[in-house]
Coordinates of C-alpha atoms in Angstrom, one line a residue:
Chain A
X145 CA 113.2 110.0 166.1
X146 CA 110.0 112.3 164.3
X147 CA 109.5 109.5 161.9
X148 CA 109.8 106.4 163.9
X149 CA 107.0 108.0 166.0
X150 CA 105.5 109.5 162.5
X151 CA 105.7 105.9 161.4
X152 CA 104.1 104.0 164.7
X153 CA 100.9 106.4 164.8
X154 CA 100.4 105.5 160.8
X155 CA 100.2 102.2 161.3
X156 CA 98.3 102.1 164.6
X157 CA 95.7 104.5 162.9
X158 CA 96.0 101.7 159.6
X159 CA 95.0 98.9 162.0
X160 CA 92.2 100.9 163.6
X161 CA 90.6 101.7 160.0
X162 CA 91.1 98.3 158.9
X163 CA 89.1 97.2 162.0
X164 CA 86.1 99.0 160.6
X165 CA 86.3 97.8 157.3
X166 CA 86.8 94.2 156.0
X167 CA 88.1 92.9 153.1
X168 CA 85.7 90.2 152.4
X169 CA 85.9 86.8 150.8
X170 CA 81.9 86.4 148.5
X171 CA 81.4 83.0 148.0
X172 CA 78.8 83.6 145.7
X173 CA 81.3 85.7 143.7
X174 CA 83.9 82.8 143.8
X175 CA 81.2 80.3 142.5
X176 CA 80.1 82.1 139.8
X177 CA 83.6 82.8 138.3
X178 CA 84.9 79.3 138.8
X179 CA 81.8 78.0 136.9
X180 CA 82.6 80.8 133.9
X181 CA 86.2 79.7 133.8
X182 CA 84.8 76.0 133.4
X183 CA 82.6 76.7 130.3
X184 CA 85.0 78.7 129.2
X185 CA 87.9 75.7 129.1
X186 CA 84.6 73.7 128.4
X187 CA 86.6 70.7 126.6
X188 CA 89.5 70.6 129.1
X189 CA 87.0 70.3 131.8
X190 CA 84.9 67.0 130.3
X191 CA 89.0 65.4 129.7
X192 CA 89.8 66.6 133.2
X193 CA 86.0 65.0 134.3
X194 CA 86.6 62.2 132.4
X195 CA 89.3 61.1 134.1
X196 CA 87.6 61.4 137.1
X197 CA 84.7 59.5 135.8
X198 CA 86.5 56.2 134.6
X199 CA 88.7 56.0 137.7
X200 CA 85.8 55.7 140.1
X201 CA 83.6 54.2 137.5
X202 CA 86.3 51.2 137.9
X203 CA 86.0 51.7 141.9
X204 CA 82.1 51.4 141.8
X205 CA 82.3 48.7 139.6
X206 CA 84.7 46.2 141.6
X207 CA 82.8 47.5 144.5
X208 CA 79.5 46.3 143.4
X209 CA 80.5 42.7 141.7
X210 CA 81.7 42.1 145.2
X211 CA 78.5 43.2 146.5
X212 CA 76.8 40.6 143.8
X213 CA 79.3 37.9 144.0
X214 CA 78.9 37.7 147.7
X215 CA 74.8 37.8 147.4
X216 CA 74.9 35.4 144.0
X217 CA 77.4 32.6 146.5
X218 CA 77.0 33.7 150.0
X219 CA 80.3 32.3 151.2
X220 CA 80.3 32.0 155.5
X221 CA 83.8 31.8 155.9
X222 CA 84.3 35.2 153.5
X223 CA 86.8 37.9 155.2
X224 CA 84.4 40.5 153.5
X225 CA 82.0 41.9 155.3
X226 CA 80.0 44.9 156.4
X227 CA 78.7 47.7 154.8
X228 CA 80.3 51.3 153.5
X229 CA 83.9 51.7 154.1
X230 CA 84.3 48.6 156.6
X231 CA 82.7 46.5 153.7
X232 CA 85.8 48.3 151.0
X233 CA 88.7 48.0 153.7
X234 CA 87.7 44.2 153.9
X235 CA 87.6 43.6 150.3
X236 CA 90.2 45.6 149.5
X237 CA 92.2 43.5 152.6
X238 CA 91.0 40.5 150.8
X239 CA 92.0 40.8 147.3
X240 CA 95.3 42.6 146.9
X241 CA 95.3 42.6 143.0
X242 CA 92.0 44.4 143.2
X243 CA 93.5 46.5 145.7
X244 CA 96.3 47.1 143.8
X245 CA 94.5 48.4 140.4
X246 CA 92.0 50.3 142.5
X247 CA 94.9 52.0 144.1
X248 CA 96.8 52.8 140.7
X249 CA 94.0 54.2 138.9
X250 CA 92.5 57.1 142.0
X251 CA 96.6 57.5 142.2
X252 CA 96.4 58.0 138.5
X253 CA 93.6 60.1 138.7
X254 CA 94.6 62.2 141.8
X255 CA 97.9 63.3 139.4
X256 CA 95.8 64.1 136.6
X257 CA 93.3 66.3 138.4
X258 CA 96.7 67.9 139.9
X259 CA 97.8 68.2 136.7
X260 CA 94.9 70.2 135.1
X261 CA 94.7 72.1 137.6
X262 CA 98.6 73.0 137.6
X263 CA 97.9 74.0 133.7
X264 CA 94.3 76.3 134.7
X265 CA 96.5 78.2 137.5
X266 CA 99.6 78.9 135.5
X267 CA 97.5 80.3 132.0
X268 CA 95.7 82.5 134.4
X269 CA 98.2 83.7 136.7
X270 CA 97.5 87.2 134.8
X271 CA 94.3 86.7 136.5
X272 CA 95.4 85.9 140.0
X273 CA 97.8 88.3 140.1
X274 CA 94.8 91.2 139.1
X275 CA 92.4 90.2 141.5
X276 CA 95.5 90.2 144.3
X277 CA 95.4 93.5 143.5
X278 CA 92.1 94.0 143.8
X279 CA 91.7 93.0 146.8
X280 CA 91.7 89.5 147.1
X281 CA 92.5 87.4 149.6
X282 CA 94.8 84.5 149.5
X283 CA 91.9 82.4 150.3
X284 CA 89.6 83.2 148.2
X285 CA 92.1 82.4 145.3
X286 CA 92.2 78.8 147.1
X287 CA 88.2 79.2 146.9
X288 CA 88.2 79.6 144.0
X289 CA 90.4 77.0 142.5
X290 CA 88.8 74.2 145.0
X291 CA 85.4 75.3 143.9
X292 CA 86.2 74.4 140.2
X293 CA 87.7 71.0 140.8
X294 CA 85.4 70.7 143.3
X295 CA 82.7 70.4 140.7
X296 CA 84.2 68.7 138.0
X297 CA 85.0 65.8 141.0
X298 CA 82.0 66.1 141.6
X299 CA 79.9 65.4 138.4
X300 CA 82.7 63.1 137.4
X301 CA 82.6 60.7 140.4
X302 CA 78.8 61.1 140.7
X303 CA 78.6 59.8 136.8
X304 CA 81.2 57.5 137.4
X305 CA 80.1 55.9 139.7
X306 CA 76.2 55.8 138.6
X307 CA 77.3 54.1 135.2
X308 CA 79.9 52.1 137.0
X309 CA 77.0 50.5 138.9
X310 CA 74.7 50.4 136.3
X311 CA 77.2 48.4 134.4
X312 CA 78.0 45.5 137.0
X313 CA 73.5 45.4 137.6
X314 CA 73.9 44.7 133.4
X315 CA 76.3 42.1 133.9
X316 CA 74.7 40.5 137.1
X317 CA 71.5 40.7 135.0
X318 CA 73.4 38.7 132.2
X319 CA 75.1 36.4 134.1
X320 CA 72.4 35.8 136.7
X321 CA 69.1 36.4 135.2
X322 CA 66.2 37.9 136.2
X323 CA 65.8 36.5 139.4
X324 CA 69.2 38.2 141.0
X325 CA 67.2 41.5 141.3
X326 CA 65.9 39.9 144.2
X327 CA 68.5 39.1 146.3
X328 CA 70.6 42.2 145.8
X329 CA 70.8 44.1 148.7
X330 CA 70.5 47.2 147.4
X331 CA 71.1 49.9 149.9
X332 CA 74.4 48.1 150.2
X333 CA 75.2 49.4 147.1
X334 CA 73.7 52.6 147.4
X335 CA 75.6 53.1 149.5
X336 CA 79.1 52.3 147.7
X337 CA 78.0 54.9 144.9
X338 CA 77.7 57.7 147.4
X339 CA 81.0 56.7 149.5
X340 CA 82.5 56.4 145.7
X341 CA 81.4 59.7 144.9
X342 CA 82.6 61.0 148.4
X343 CA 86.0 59.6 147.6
X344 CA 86.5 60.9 144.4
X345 CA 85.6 64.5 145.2
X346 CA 88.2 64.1 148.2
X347 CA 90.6 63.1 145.6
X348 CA 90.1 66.1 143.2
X349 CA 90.4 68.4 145.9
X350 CA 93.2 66.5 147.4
X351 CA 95.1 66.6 144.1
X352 CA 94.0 71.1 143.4
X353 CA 94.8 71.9 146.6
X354 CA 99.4 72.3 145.7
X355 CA 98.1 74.1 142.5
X356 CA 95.3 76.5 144.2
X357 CA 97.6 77.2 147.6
X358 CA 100.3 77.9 144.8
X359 CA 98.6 80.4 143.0
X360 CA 97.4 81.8 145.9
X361 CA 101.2 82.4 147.8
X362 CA 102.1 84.0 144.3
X363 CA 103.2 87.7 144.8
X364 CA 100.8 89.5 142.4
X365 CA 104.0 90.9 140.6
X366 CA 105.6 87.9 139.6
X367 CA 102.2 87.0 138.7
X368 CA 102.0 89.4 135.9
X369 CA 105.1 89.2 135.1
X370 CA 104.9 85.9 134.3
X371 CA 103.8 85.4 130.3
X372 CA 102.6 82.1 129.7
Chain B
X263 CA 105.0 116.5 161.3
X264 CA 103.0 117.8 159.4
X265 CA 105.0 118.2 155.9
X266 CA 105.8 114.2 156.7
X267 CA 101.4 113.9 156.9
X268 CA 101.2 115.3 153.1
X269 CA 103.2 112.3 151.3
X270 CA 100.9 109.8 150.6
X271 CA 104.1 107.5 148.7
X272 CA 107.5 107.9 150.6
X273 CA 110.8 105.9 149.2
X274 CA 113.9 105.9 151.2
X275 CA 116.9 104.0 149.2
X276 CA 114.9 101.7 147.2
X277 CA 116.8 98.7 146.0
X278 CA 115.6 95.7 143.8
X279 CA 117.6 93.4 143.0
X280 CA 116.7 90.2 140.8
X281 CA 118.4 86.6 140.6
X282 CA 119.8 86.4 137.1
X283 CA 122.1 83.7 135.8
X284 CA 124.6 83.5 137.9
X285 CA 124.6 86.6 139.7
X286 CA 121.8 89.5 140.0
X287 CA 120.4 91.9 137.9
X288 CA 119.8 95.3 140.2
X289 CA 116.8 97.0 138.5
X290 CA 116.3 99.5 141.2
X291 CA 119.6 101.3 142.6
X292 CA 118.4 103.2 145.7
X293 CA 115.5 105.2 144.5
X294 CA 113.9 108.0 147.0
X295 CA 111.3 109.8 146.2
X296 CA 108.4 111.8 148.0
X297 CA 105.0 112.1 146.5
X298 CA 102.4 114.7 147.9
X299 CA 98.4 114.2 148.2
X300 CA 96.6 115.0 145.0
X301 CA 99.7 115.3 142.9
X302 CA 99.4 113.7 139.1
X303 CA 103.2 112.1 138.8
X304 CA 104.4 110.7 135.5
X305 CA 107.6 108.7 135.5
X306 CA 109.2 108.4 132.9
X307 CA 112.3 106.8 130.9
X308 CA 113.3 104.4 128.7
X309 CA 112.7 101.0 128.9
X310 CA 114.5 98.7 130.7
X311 CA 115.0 101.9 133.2
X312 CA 113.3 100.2 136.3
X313 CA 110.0 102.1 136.1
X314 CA 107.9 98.8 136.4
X315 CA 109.7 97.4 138.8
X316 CA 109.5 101.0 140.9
X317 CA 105.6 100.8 140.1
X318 CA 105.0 97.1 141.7
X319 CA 107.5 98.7 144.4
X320 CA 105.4 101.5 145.6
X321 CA 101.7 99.7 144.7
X322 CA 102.8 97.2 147.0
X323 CA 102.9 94.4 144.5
X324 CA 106.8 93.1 145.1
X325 CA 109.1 93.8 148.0
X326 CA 112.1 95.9 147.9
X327 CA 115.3 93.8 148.4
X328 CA 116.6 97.0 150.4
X329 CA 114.4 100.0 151.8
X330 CA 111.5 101.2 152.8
X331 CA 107.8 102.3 151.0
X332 CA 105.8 104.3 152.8
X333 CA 102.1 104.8 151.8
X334 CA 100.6 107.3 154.3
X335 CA 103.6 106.9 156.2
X336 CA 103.1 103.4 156.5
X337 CA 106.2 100.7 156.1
X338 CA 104.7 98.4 153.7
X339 CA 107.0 96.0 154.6
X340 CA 105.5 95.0 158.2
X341 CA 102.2 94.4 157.0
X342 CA 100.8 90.8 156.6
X343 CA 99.0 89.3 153.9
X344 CA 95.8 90.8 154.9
X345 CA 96.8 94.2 155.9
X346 CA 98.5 93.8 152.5
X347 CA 95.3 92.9 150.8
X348 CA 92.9 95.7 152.7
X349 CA 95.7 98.2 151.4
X350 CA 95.3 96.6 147.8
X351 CA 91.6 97.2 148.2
X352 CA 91.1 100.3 149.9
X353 CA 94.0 102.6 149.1
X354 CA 95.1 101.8 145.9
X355 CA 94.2 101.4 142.3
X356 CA 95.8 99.9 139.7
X357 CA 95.3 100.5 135.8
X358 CA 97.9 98.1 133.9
X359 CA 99.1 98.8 129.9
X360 CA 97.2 95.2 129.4
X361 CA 94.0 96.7 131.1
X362 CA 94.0 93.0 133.0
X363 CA 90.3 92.7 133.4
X364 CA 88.7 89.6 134.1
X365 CA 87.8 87.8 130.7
X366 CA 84.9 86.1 132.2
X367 CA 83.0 88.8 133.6
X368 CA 81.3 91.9 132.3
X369 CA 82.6 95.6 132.4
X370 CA 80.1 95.7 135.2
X371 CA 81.5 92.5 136.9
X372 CA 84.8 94.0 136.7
X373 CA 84.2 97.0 138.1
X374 CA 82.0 95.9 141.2
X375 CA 84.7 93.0 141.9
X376 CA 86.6 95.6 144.3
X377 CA 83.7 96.7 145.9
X378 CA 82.7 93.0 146.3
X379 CA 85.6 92.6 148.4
X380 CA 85.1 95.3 150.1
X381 CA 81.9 93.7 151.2
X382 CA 79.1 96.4 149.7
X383 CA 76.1 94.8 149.0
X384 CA 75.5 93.4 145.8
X385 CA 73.2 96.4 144.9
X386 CA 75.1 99.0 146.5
X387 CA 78.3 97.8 144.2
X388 CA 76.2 97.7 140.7
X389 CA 74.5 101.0 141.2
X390 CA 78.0 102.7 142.3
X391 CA 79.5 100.2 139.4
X392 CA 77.3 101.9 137.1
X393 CA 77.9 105.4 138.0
X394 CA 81.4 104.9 137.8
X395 CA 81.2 103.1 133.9
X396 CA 79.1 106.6 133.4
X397 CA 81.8 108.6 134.7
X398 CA 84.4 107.1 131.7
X399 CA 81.6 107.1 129.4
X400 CA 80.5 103.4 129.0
X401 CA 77.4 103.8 130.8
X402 CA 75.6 102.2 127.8
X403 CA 77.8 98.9 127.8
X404 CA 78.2 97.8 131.5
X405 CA 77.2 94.0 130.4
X406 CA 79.7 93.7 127.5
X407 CA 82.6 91.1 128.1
X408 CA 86.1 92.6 127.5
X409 CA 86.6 91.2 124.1
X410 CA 83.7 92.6 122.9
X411 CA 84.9 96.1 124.0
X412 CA 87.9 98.0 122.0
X413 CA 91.2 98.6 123.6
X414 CA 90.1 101.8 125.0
X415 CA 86.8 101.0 126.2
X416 CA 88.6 97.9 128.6
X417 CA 91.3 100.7 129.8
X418 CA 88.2 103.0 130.8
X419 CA 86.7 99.8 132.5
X420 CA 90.1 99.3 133.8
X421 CA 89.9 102.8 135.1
X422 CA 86.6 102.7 136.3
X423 CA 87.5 99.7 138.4
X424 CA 90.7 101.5 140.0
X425 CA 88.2 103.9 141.7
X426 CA 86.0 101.4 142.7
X427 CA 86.9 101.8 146.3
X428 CA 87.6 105.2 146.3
X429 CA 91.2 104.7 146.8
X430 CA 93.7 107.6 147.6
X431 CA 96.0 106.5 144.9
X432 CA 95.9 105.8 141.7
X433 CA 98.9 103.6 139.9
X434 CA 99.0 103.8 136.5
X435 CA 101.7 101.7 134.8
X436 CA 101.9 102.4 131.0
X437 CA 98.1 103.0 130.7
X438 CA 98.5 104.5 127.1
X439 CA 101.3 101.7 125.9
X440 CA 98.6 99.8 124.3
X441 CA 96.0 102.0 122.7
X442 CA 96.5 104.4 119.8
X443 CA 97.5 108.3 120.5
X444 CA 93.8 109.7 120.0
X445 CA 92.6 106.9 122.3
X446 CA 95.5 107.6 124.7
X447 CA 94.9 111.5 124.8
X448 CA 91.4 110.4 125.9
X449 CA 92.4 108.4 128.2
X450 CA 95.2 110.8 129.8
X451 CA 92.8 113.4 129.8
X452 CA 90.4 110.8 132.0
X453 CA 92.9 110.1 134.4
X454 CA 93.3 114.4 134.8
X455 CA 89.9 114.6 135.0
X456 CA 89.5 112.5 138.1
X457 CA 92.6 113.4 139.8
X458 CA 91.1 117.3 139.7
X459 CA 88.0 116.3 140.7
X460 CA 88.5 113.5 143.5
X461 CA 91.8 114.8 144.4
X462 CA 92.9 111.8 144.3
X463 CA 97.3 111.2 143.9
X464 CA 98.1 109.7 140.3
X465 CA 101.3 107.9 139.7
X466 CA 102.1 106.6 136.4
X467 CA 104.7 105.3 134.5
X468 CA 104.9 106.0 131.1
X469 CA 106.4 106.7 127.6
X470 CA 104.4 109.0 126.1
X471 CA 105.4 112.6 126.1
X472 CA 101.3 113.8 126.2
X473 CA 101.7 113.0 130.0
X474 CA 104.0 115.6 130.6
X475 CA 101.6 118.4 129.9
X476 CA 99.3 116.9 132.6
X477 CA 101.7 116.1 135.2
X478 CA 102.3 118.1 138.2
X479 CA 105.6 116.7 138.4
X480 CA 108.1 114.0 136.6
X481 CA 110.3 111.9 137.8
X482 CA 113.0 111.0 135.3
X483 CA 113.9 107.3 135.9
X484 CA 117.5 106.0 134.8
X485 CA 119.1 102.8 134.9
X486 CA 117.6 102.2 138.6
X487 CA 117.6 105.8 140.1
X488 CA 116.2 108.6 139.8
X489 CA 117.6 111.1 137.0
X490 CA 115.8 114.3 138.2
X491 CA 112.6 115.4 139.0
X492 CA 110.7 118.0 137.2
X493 CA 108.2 120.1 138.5
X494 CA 105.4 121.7 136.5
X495 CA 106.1 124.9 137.4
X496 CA 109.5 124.7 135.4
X497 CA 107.8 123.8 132.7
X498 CA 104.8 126.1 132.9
X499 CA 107.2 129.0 132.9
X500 CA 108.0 127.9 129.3
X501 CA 105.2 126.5 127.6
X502 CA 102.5 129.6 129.4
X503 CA 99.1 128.5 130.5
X504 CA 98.3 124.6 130.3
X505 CA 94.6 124.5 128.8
X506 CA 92.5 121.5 127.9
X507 CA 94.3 121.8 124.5
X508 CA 96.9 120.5 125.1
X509 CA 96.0 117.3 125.2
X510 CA 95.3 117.6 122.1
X511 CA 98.1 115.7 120.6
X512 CA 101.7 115.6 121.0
X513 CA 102.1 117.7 117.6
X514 CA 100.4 120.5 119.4
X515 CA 103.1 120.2 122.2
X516 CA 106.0 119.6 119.3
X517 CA 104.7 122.9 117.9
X518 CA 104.1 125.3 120.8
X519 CA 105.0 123.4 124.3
X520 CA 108.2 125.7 124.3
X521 CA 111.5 124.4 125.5
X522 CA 110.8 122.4 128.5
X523 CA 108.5 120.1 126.2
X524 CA 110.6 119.7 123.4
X525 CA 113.7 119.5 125.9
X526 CA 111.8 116.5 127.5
X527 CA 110.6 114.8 124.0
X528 CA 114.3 115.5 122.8
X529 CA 115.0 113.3 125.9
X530 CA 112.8 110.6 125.4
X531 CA 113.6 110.3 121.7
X532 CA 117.5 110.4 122.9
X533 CA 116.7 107.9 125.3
X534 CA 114.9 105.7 123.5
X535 CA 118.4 105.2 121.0
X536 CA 120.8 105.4 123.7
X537 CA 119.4 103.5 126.0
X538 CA 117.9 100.2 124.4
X539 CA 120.4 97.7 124.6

């Protein structure tokens, strides 16, 4: 029929212009509005950071007095051993109730990261929903929403777990003395602070990526529709 | 073939049909409709009348539960995410009643964010940004947030914005709802403005009887399909030559916009009783 054939050269001629012209996804745009909507919900982001913070600040922490306890009493029949993520697997493997809160609090904190996230997509679904309509690609929605955890997992974790090891050196220093600064070995734990850090920006992003892939799937109608 | 080539918006049978309680609520009813290049459309009726929901429809925003858009002839239904994003970007513009700009970024932000997508350069987008906040007459306050601008001001940012790409249509749902009737006449007047000079097709839902004058046609929605669809002409006939002072106010069209005006504000006045539930 006139149309169908009306209807086929539309849409081949659609296809042809869109292969001229993009529809583009600027990073640089998606950073700077996820770092606005973070100073904007300023509070919210330290709580959400916060979390973050304490839950690999407690990782870091039972990390390192391993690291001390093993350098304070070298023990030769010790199932621990290794460095970076052989040396936490082992520990871990050796002492299940350490394993057990270590597990329960990134668990904890995975869900409240999720959680804070849930609450920034849905008050700005408004938002979504415009820039859908603007043009925006499903993944730069995603983009956008990893970015921001992305950074508070990542200043939380980092501080985390800097003060979490500052905290066991402290204690060492207490318990020890002086002298322990010694035999520390130090890019051991180092090294724990940057796997730490590692592991809770996987986390955050782990526990934003329902909420952002959620916001993004959302039909820009429903999405201002929706009044929140 | 080529009559088919001049709609730019084509609706055959257009059904909607939402989950509600137990059962559904059908807010469109088989709507067709056949808008022309260039042509300013107003629909109008009460609310409640499926005039949003016809708007997200035809903008591309929601799917029909039964029928078929066509924007430059094209199903919108068998395009993917992309395709339905590039069409979003490129074709149409949307101006909402809540103007719906970005709170954390500037009028000039705003605007360029289409054209960011689009991939212009970044200087490319702010200078055409900036002609195009001229154009509505904010050309002095490109790097004021929205909440530092008045309802009017974010509506002409809003408008700017739609033309950001230079798109062929322009979807305007309730874009004087929220501002008051001065502010709205300027507004209305805006929209005419551009749609004479960039030929480009207006469609826009809306309550307020200082549309009509403007309008080259309008379609009369009612409880899910369409009433009947008046053309300018028939009202032209009545109300004599349409100057720029009409838009003056809608006492000026009380007073001399003839029968077809007051017929149509009669209408919406009778409408607006009957039809809220």
């Amino acid at each position: 029929m006139d149309e169908q054939i009306t209807h086929e050269e539309a849409i081949r001629r659609l296809r042809t212009d869109m292969k001229t012209s993009s529809v583009a996804t600027p990073f640089a745009t998606a950073l700077k509005i996820a770092f606005q909507s973070l100073r904007i919900r300023f509070w919210r982001s330290i709580i959400t950071i916060a979390g973050i913070f304490f839950a690999i600040a407690f990782l870091v922490s039972v990390l390192n007095s391993a690291v001390v306890e093993l350098a304070v009493n070298p023990d030769e029949g010790s199932q621990v051993s290794g460095t970076g993520i052989r040396f936490i697997l082992t520990l871990l493997a050796a002492e299940p109730r350490q394993a057990w809160l270590v597990t329960m609090s990134l668990i904890v904190c995975v869900i409240g990261i999720a959680n804070a996230m849930l609450m920034s997509v849905t008050e700005r679904y408004k938002e979504i929903g415009t820039m859908k309509c603007l043009g925006a690609l499903d993944i730069f929605v995603i983009e956008l929403f990893l970015l921001e955890s992305g950074f508070q997992g990542l200043v939380g974790s980092f501080t985390g777990a800097l003060i979490g090891a500052g905290l066991v050196l402290v204690s060492a220093l207490v318990k020890h003395g002086f002298a322990v600064m010694g035999i520390l070995p130090w890019s051991q734990m180092v090294i724990n602070i940057l796997l730490a850090t590692v592991i809770g920006l996987l986390l955050t992003l782990l526990g934003a990526s329902f909420p952002a892939y959620r916001a993004s799937q959302m039909p820009p109608a429903d999405a201002m529709r929706t009044e929140v | 073939m080529a009559s088919t080539q001049e709609n730019t918006v084509r609706a055959r049978a257009v059904r909607k049909r939402f989950p509600m309680g137990e059962g559904y609520l059908e807010a469109l009813k088989g709507i067709d409709l056949e808008i022309k290049r260039g042509e300013y459309i107003s629909i109008m009726g009460p609310s409640g009348s499926g005039k949003t929901t016809l708007f997200n429809m035809i903008g591309g925003l929601d799917k029909p539960s039964d029928g078929t858009v066509y924007i430059d002839e094209v199903d919108i239904a068998q395009l993917d995410a992309y395709e339905l994003a590039w069409l979003r970007c490129r074709k149409i513009g949307y101006i909402f009643q809540t103007f719906n700009l970005i709170p954390v970024m500037t009028a000039l932000e705003n605007v360029t964010l289409p054209m960011i997508f689009a991939g212009l350069s970044n200087d490319e987008a702010i200078s055409k940004g900036r002609g195009l906040l001229e154009t509505v007459g904010l050309g002095e306050r490109w790097q004021h947030k929205p909440t530092e601008l008045s309802g009017g001001q974010q509506q002409r940012v809003a408008i700017a914005r739609s033309f950001a790409n230079d798109p062929s249509i322009i979807l305007a749902d309730e874009p004087t709802a929220n501002l008051d009737l001065k502010t709205g006449h300027d507004i209305i007047e805006l929209l005419r403005k551009l749609n004479k000079e960039m030929g480009v097709t207006i469609i826009s839902n809306t309550h307020d009887p200082s549309m009509l004058n403007v309008s080259d046609r309008i379609i009369w929605i009612r409880d899910g399909r369409v009433d009947r669809i008046e053309a300018r002409s028939d009202i032209d006939i009545n109300v004599g030559t349409i100057g720029g002072d009409v838009l003056g106010g809608v006492g000026s069209a009380d007073s001399h916009g003839g029968a077809a005006g007051k017929h149509a504000m009669d209408r919406l006045t009778g409408e607006a009783t009957n039809g809220g539930q």
